[in-house]
């Protein structure tokens, strides 16, 4: 049956990138040749998602403009015979059926997810955090669908991380049931390393049963005084199964200036049109 809807939260302040995020949403910062948010929309549509809901806030209108059609621009390019540019412009506006909803107050990731309750209805959906960029792209979501179908469960993508990184992530306690598949028995949002039940960290891809909404509704503010999705998942597993998928390949965090730079360089090195030249340049710089 597959998963038809994906939700992308993009309402945050982007404080780590201030002051540029006063004027440009973090999700619109470029990663190589496209904005950060486009990576997860392409990832979703490549595995059968038909409708994408982006959670925005004030100051985020450029996201809507970017994915909208631009009649004047298109007719100008058409008149000038700029077919390749026209194709590029139309590709973006035809990527997916995208809907928007505003999170009026920013009370945490759990709270953001609750804003899409009526748009999602009673079906499972993907939640995709746009800062997380995956080397194996849609393969991660496809495996999550397979696990969801085999075990009739919600799924989180996880990766083993170093001890010093533990307090930056939601951590799961889990037991292996198959190759790269684990049943989750507990979750903690950003624990200190000594309190963490494992080194399996949630990375930004979730396949959620619609029951998550009633769980978020009952969840009290947790870490940082925010309504945490991790706490709502802890509530969900009291009655519904949650599995973790330990995905293969790398994942980059484009959500901090240093991580954004590393992601940009990694993608540029892999890209045939920029890779060889950049490698050459970096080698020269490193010898200085
Ligand atoms: C969020 C989640 C956290 C998860 C992380 C993945 O944290 O709350 O559980 O591990 O995304 O990137 P944030 O990075 O928004 O603070």
Tab-separated table of C-alpha atoms and ligand atoms in Angstrom:
chain	number	residue	atom	x	y	z
A	1	UNK	CA	0.000	0.000	0.000
A	2	UNK	CA	2.894	2.342	0.751
A	3	UNK	CA	2.946	5.657	2.548
A	4	UNK	CA	1.281	8.547	0.732
A	5	UNK	CA	1.962	11.515	3.010
A	6	UNK	CA	5.096	13.092	4.426
A	7	UNK	CA	5.391	15.892	6.944
A	8	UNK	CA	8.382	18.231	7.060
A	9	UNK	CA	8.740	20.576	10.044
A	10	UNK	CA	10.313	23.859	8.947
A	11	UNK	CA	9.048	26.295	11.562
A	12	UNK	CA	12.190	26.693	13.701
A	13	UNK	CA	14.056	29.959	14.145
A	14	UNK	CA	17.302	28.620	12.721
A	15	UNK	CA	19.162	30.319	15.571
A	16	UNK	CA	22.413	28.473	14.872
A	17	UNK	CA	22.598	30.280	11.530
A	18	UNK	CA	21.748	33.772	12.767
A	19	UNK	CA	21.931	36.439	11.499
A	20	UNK	CA	21.360	35.064	7.953
A	21	UNK	CA	18.182	33.302	9.135
A	22	UNK	CA	16.655	36.715	9.923
A	23	UNK	CA	16.007	36.935	6.182
A	24	UNK	CA	16.418	33.403	4.767
A	25	UNK	CA	14.793	30.334	6.298
A	26	UNK	CA	17.406	27.750	7.291
A	27	UNK	CA	15.596	25.214	5.081
A	28	UNK	CA	16.272	27.441	2.050
A	29	UNK	CA	20.037	27.620	2.542
A	30	UNK	CA	21.708	25.951	-0.427
A	31	UNK	CA	23.384	22.582	-0.209
A	32	UNK	CA	25.390	22.380	-3.402
A	33	UNK	CA	22.767	23.183	-6.066
A	34	UNK	CA	19.450	23.154	-4.205
A	35	UNK	CA	17.923	24.232	-0.896
A	36	UNK	CA	18.248	21.902	2.094
A	37	UNK	CA	14.504	21.148	2.151
A	38	UNK	CA	14.433	19.926	-1.453
A	39	UNK	CA	16.541	16.877	-0.553
A	40	UNK	CA	13.866	15.387	1.661
A	41	UNK	CA	11.020	16.223	-0.728
A	42	UNK	CA	12.855	14.360	-3.508
A	43	UNK	CA	13.564	11.502	-1.122
A	44	UNK	CA	9.851	11.256	-0.235
A	45	UNK	CA	8.487	11.397	-3.795
A	46	UNK	CA	11.060	8.812	-4.939
A	47	UNK	CA	9.446	6.267	-2.636
A	48	UNK	CA	5.834	6.911	-3.550
A	49	UNK	CA	4.797	9.830	-1.333
A	50	UNK	CA	2.123	11.879	-3.112
A	51	UNK	CA	1.446	14.664	-0.662
A	52	UNK	CA	3.904	16.667	1.404
A	53	UNK	CA	2.884	18.925	4.281
A	54	UNK	CA	5.410	21.551	5.325
A	55	UNK	CA	5.018	23.098	8.770
A	56	UNK	CA	6.113	26.727	8.515
A	57	UNK	CA	6.046	29.908	10.582
A	58	UNK	CA	6.198	33.625	9.918
A	59	UNK	CA	9.184	34.652	7.807
A	60	UNK	CA	9.154	31.392	5.841
A	61	UNK	CA	7.266	32.554	2.737
A	62	UNK	CA	10.231	31.958	0.457
A	63	UNK	CA	9.688	28.199	0.888
A	64	UNK	CA	6.210	28.538	-0.613
A	65	UNK	CA	7.452	30.841	-3.376
A	66	UNK	CA	10.225	28.440	-4.300
A	67	UNK	CA	7.910	25.450	-4.812
A	68	UNK	CA	5.156	27.503	-6.483
A	69	UNK	CA	4.861	28.080	-10.242
A	70	UNK	CA	6.029	31.488	-11.424
A	71	UNK	CA	3.961	32.385	-14.459
A	72	UNK	CA	5.903	35.551	-15.374
A	73	UNK	CA	9.303	33.919	-15.053
A	74	UNK	CA	8.169	30.892	-17.052
A	75	UNK	CA	6.715	32.936	-19.912
A	76	UNK	CA	9.858	35.103	-20.042
A	77	UNK	CA	12.047	31.985	-20.304
A	78	UNK	CA	9.666	30.501	-22.896
A	79	UNK	CA	9.822	33.628	-25.057
A	80	UNK	CA	13.609	33.669	-24.892
A	81	UNK	CA	13.769	29.981	-25.834
A	82	UNK	CA	15.622	29.113	-22.601
A	83	UNK	CA	14.296	25.555	-22.602
A	84	UNK	CA	16.802	24.081	-20.136
A	85	UNK	CA	16.248	26.814	-17.568
A	86	UNK	CA	12.505	26.483	-18.027
A	87	UNK	CA	12.757	22.754	-17.336
A	88	UNK	CA	14.725	23.427	-14.129
A	89	UNK	CA	12.165	25.962	-12.926
A	90	UNK	CA	9.194	23.704	-13.721
A	91	UNK	CA	10.842	20.648	-12.176
A	92	UNK	CA	10.815	22.331	-8.775
A	93	UNK	CA	7.184	23.448	-8.911
A	94	UNK	CA	6.029	20.018	-10.116
A	95	UNK	CA	7.993	18.048	-7.524
A	96	UNK	CA	5.055	17.189	-5.297
A	97	UNK	CA	1.616	18.219	-4.161
A	98	UNK	CA	2.713	20.433	-1.260
A	99	UNK	CA	0.472	21.847	1.455
A	100	UNK	CA	1.482	24.266	4.203
A	101	UNK	CA	0.396	24.817	7.763
A	102	UNK	CA	1.719	27.348	10.248
A	103	UNK	CA	2.852	26.517	13.735
A	104	UNK	CA	1.868	29.735	15.471
A	105	UNK	CA	3.872	29.192	18.624
A	106	UNK	CA	6.967	27.060	18.723
A	107	UNK	CA	6.457	24.635	21.563
A	108	UNK	CA	8.627	21.774	20.335
A	109	UNK	CA	8.748	19.047	17.674
A	110	UNK	CA	5.836	17.108	19.211
A	111	UNK	CA	3.712	20.243	19.160
A	112	UNK	CA	4.682	20.918	15.531
A	113	UNK	CA	3.567	17.424	14.512
A	114	UNK	CA	0.229	17.918	16.238
A	115	UNK	CA	-0.549	20.864	13.923
A	116	UNK	CA	-0.891	18.471	10.942
A	117	UNK	CA	-3.375	16.130	12.639
A	118	UNK	CA	-6.328	17.134	10.456
A	119	UNK	CA	-4.293	17.163	7.258
A	120	UNK	CA	-3.036	13.618	7.858
A	121	UNK	CA	-6.219	11.996	9.143
A	122	UNK	CA	-6.176	8.343	10.060
A	123	UNK	CA	-3.243	6.973	8.081
A	124	UNK	CA	0.442	6.321	8.745
A	125	UNK	CA	2.806	9.014	7.498
A	126	UNK	CA	6.465	9.940	7.262
A	127	UNK	CA	7.950	12.662	9.402
A	128	UNK	CA	11.175	13.954	7.873
A	129	UNK	CA	13.485	16.424	9.611
A	130	UNK	CA	15.064	18.404	6.775
A	131	UNK	CA	18.479	18.957	8.447
A	132	UNK	CA	19.215	15.247	8.174
A	133	UNK	CA	20.665	14.318	4.803
A	134	UNK	CA	21.119	10.624	3.986
A	135	UNK	CA	23.718	9.104	1.719
A	136	UNK	CA	21.344	6.290	0.715
A	137	UNK	CA	18.454	8.698	0.104
A	138	UNK	CA	15.073	7.023	-0.455
A	139	UNK	CA	16.490	3.583	0.376
A	140	UNK	CA	16.091	4.468	4.084
A	141	UNK	CA	12.375	5.266	3.689
A	142	UNK	CA	11.800	2.183	1.511
A	143	UNK	CA	13.262	-0.063	4.196
A	144	UNK	CA	11.132	1.698	6.808
A	145	UNK	CA	8.015	0.916	4.741
A	146	UNK	CA	9.083	-2.731	4.503
A	147	UNK	CA	9.503	-2.940	8.311
A	148	UNK	CA	6.181	-1.146	8.865
A	149	UNK	CA	4.447	-3.676	6.598
A	150	UNK	CA	6.107	-6.765	8.118
A	151	UNK	CA	5.621	-5.808	11.773
A	152	UNK	CA	2.538	-3.522	11.556
A	153	UNK	CA	4.380	-0.861	13.507
A	154	UNK	CA	5.749	2.670	13.620
A	155	UNK	CA	9.429	2.939	12.712
A	156	UNK	CA	12.322	5.276	13.566
A	157	UNK	CA	15.631	5.431	11.707
A	158	UNK	CA	18.571	4.994	14.085
A	159	UNK	CA	22.345	5.085	14.025
A	160	UNK	CA	24.933	4.146	16.658
A	161	UNK	CA	26.734	7.247	17.824
A	162	UNK	CA	29.767	8.177	19.899
A	163	UNK	CA	29.281	8.694	23.651
A	164	UNK	CA	29.989	12.442	23.445
A	165	UNK	CA	27.149	12.921	20.930
A	166	UNK	CA	24.464	11.168	23.005
A	167	UNK	CA	23.068	14.329	24.627
A	168	UNK	CA	22.187	15.752	21.192
A	169	UNK	CA	19.691	13.038	20.201
A	170	UNK	CA	16.656	10.991	21.161
A	171	UNK	CA	18.050	7.641	22.344
A	172	UNK	CA	16.204	4.295	22.194
A	173	UNK	CA	16.479	1.118	24.263
A	174	UNK	CA	15.928	-1.754	21.859
A	175	UNK	CA	16.345	-5.463	21.160
A	176	UNK	CA	17.439	-6.963	17.856
A	177	UNK	CA	14.770	-8.952	16.012
A	178	UNK	CA	16.324	-9.178	12.525
A	179	UNK	CA	19.273	-7.828	10.576
A	180	UNK	CA	19.272	-4.042	11.215
A	181	UNK	CA	15.798	-4.216	12.842
A	182	UNK	CA	15.176	-3.675	16.585
A	183	UNK	CA	12.082	-3.578	18.776
A	184	UNK	CA	12.017	-0.405	20.869
A	185	UNK	CA	11.240	-0.730	24.594
A	186	UNK	CA	12.102	2.777	25.825
A	187	UNK	CA	13.129	6.240	24.606
A	188	UNK	CA	14.783	9.260	26.206
A	189	UNK	CA	15.226	12.696	24.660
A	190	UNK	CA	18.822	13.935	24.841
A	191	UNK	CA	19.993	12.084	27.976
A	192	UNK	CA	23.445	12.483	29.447
A	193	UNK	CA	25.700	9.612	28.336
A	194	UNK	CA	25.544	7.978	31.789
A	195	UNK	CA	21.734	7.844	31.757
A	196	UNK	CA	21.388	6.613	28.171
A	197	UNK	CA	19.999	3.093	27.704
A	198	UNK	CA	22.070	2.531	24.521
A	199	UNK	CA	24.054	4.319	21.830
A	200	UNK	CA	21.244	4.071	19.249
A	201	UNK	CA	20.207	7.614	18.306
A	202	UNK	CA	17.100	8.610	16.362
A	203	UNK	CA	18.013	10.314	13.100
A	204	UNK	CA	15.411	12.492	11.410
A	205	UNK	CA	13.193	9.932	9.669
A	206	UNK	CA	10.055	8.558	11.334
A	207	UNK	CA	7.181	6.447	10.003
A	208	UNK	CA	4.361	7.187	12.418
A	209	UNK	CA	1.007	5.566	13.102
A	210	UNK	CA	-1.799	8.162	13.401
A	211	UNK	CA	-2.205	7.183	17.073
A	212	UNK	CA	0.841	9.402	17.675
A	213	UNK	CA	-1.494	12.434	17.661
A	214	UNK	CA	-3.465	11.343	20.734
A	215	UNK	CA	-0.145	10.496	22.433
A	216	UNK	CA	1.231	13.989	21.714
A	217	UNK	CA	-1.991	15.473	23.044
A	218	UNK	CA	-1.350	13.776	26.383
A	219	UNK	CA	2.370	14.611	26.496
A	220	UNK	CA	3.504	17.270	28.957
A	221	UNK	CA	6.431	19.601	28.197
A	222	UNK	CA	9.751	17.786	28.687
A	223	UNK	CA	13.339	18.674	27.813
A	224	UNK	CA	13.787	22.463	27.369
A	225	UNK	CA	10.139	22.926	28.394
A	226	UNK	CA	9.082	21.701	24.915
A	227	UNK	CA	6.548	19.069	23.914
A	228	UNK	CA	8.932	16.401	22.719
A	229	UNK	CA	8.063	13.848	20.046
A	230	UNK	CA	10.371	11.371	21.800
A	231	UNK	CA	8.182	11.591	24.941
A	232	UNK	CA	5.050	11.020	22.841
A	233	UNK	CA	6.684	7.939	21.271
A	234	UNK	CA	7.424	6.653	24.782
A	235	UNK	CA	3.697	6.921	25.441
A	236	UNK	CA	2.853	5.295	22.076
A	237	UNK	CA	4.831	2.128	22.864
A	238	UNK	CA	2.639	1.409	25.878
A	239	UNK	CA	-0.030	0.238	23.416
A	240	UNK	CA	1.479	0.119	19.907
A	241	UNK	CA	4.680	-1.390	18.521
A	242	UNK	CA	7.660	0.773	17.528
A	243	UNK	CA	10.690	-0.619	15.686
A	244	UNK	CA	14.054	0.935	14.927
A	245	UNK	CA	15.805	0.574	11.584
A	246	UNK	CA	19.594	0.856	11.730
A	247	UNK	CA	20.112	2.297	8.271
A	248	UNK	CA	23.178	1.744	6.132
A	249	UNK	CA	25.375	4.518	4.820
A	250	UNK	CA	26.169	7.953	6.119
A	251	UNK	CA	23.908	10.702	7.417
A	252	UNK	CA	24.961	14.322	7.541
A	253	UNK	CA	23.626	17.066	9.770
A	254	UNK	CA	23.140	20.228	7.737
A	255	UNK	CA	21.562	21.946	10.750
A	256	UNK	CA	24.695	23.614	12.151
A	257	UNK	CA	27.149	25.872	10.288
A	258	UNK	CA	29.988	23.321	10.624
A	259	UNK	CA	27.735	20.381	9.672
A	260	UNK	CA	26.300	22.349	6.764
A	261	UNK	CA	29.817	23.021	5.465
A	262	UNK	CA	30.833	19.359	5.823
A	263	UNK	CA	27.656	18.232	4.032
A	264	UNK	CA	28.251	20.730	1.230
A	265	UNK	CA	31.847	19.595	0.756
A	266	UNK	CA	30.912	15.905	0.872
A	267	UNK	CA	28.147	16.325	-1.712
A	268	UNK	CA	30.346	18.505	-3.914
A	269	UNK	CA	33.138	15.895	-3.830
A	270	UNK	CA	30.674	13.192	-4.945
A	271	UNK	CA	29.180	15.305	-7.734
A	272	UNK	CA	30.958	14.679	-11.081
A	273	UNK	CA	30.678	18.307	-12.240
A	274	UNK	CA	32.384	19.719	-9.111
A	275	UNK	CA	34.197	16.772	-7.469
A	276	UNK	CA	37.548	16.564	-9.327
A	277	UNK	CA	38.172	20.319	-9.259
A	278	UNK	CA	37.250	20.652	-5.579
A	279	UNK	CA	39.432	17.657	-4.625
A	280	UNK	CA	42.348	19.254	-6.400
A	281	UNK	CA	41.718	22.589	-4.702
A	282	UNK	CA	41.372	21.045	-1.226
A	283	UNK	CA	44.548	19.016	-1.691
A	284	UNK	CA	46.446	22.192	-2.556
A	285	UNK	CA	44.968	24.059	0.427
A	286	UNK	CA	45.815	21.228	2.820
A	287	UNK	CA	49.457	21.320	1.754
A	288	UNK	CA	49.824	24.993	2.666
B	1	LIG	C1	15.269	16.146	17.096
B	1	LIG	C2	14.632	15.088	18.000
B	1	LIG	C3	15.678	14.068	18.450
B	1	LIG	C4	16.350	13.455	17.229
B	1	LIG	C5	16.958	14.558	16.346
B	1	LIG	C6	17.504	13.991	15.033
B	1	LIG	O1	16.152	16.932	17.867
B	1	LIG	O2	14.041	15.739	19.108
B	1	LIG	O3	15.064	13.068	19.221
B	1	LIG	O4	17.350	12.538	17.642
B	1	LIG	O5	15.966	15.548	16.008
B	1	LIG	O6	18.160	14.959	14.267
B	1	LIG	P1	16.699	18.376	17.358
B	1	LIG	O7	17.873	18.075	16.468
B	1	LIG	O8	15.569	19.015	16.629
B	1	LIG	O9	17.090	19.096	18.601
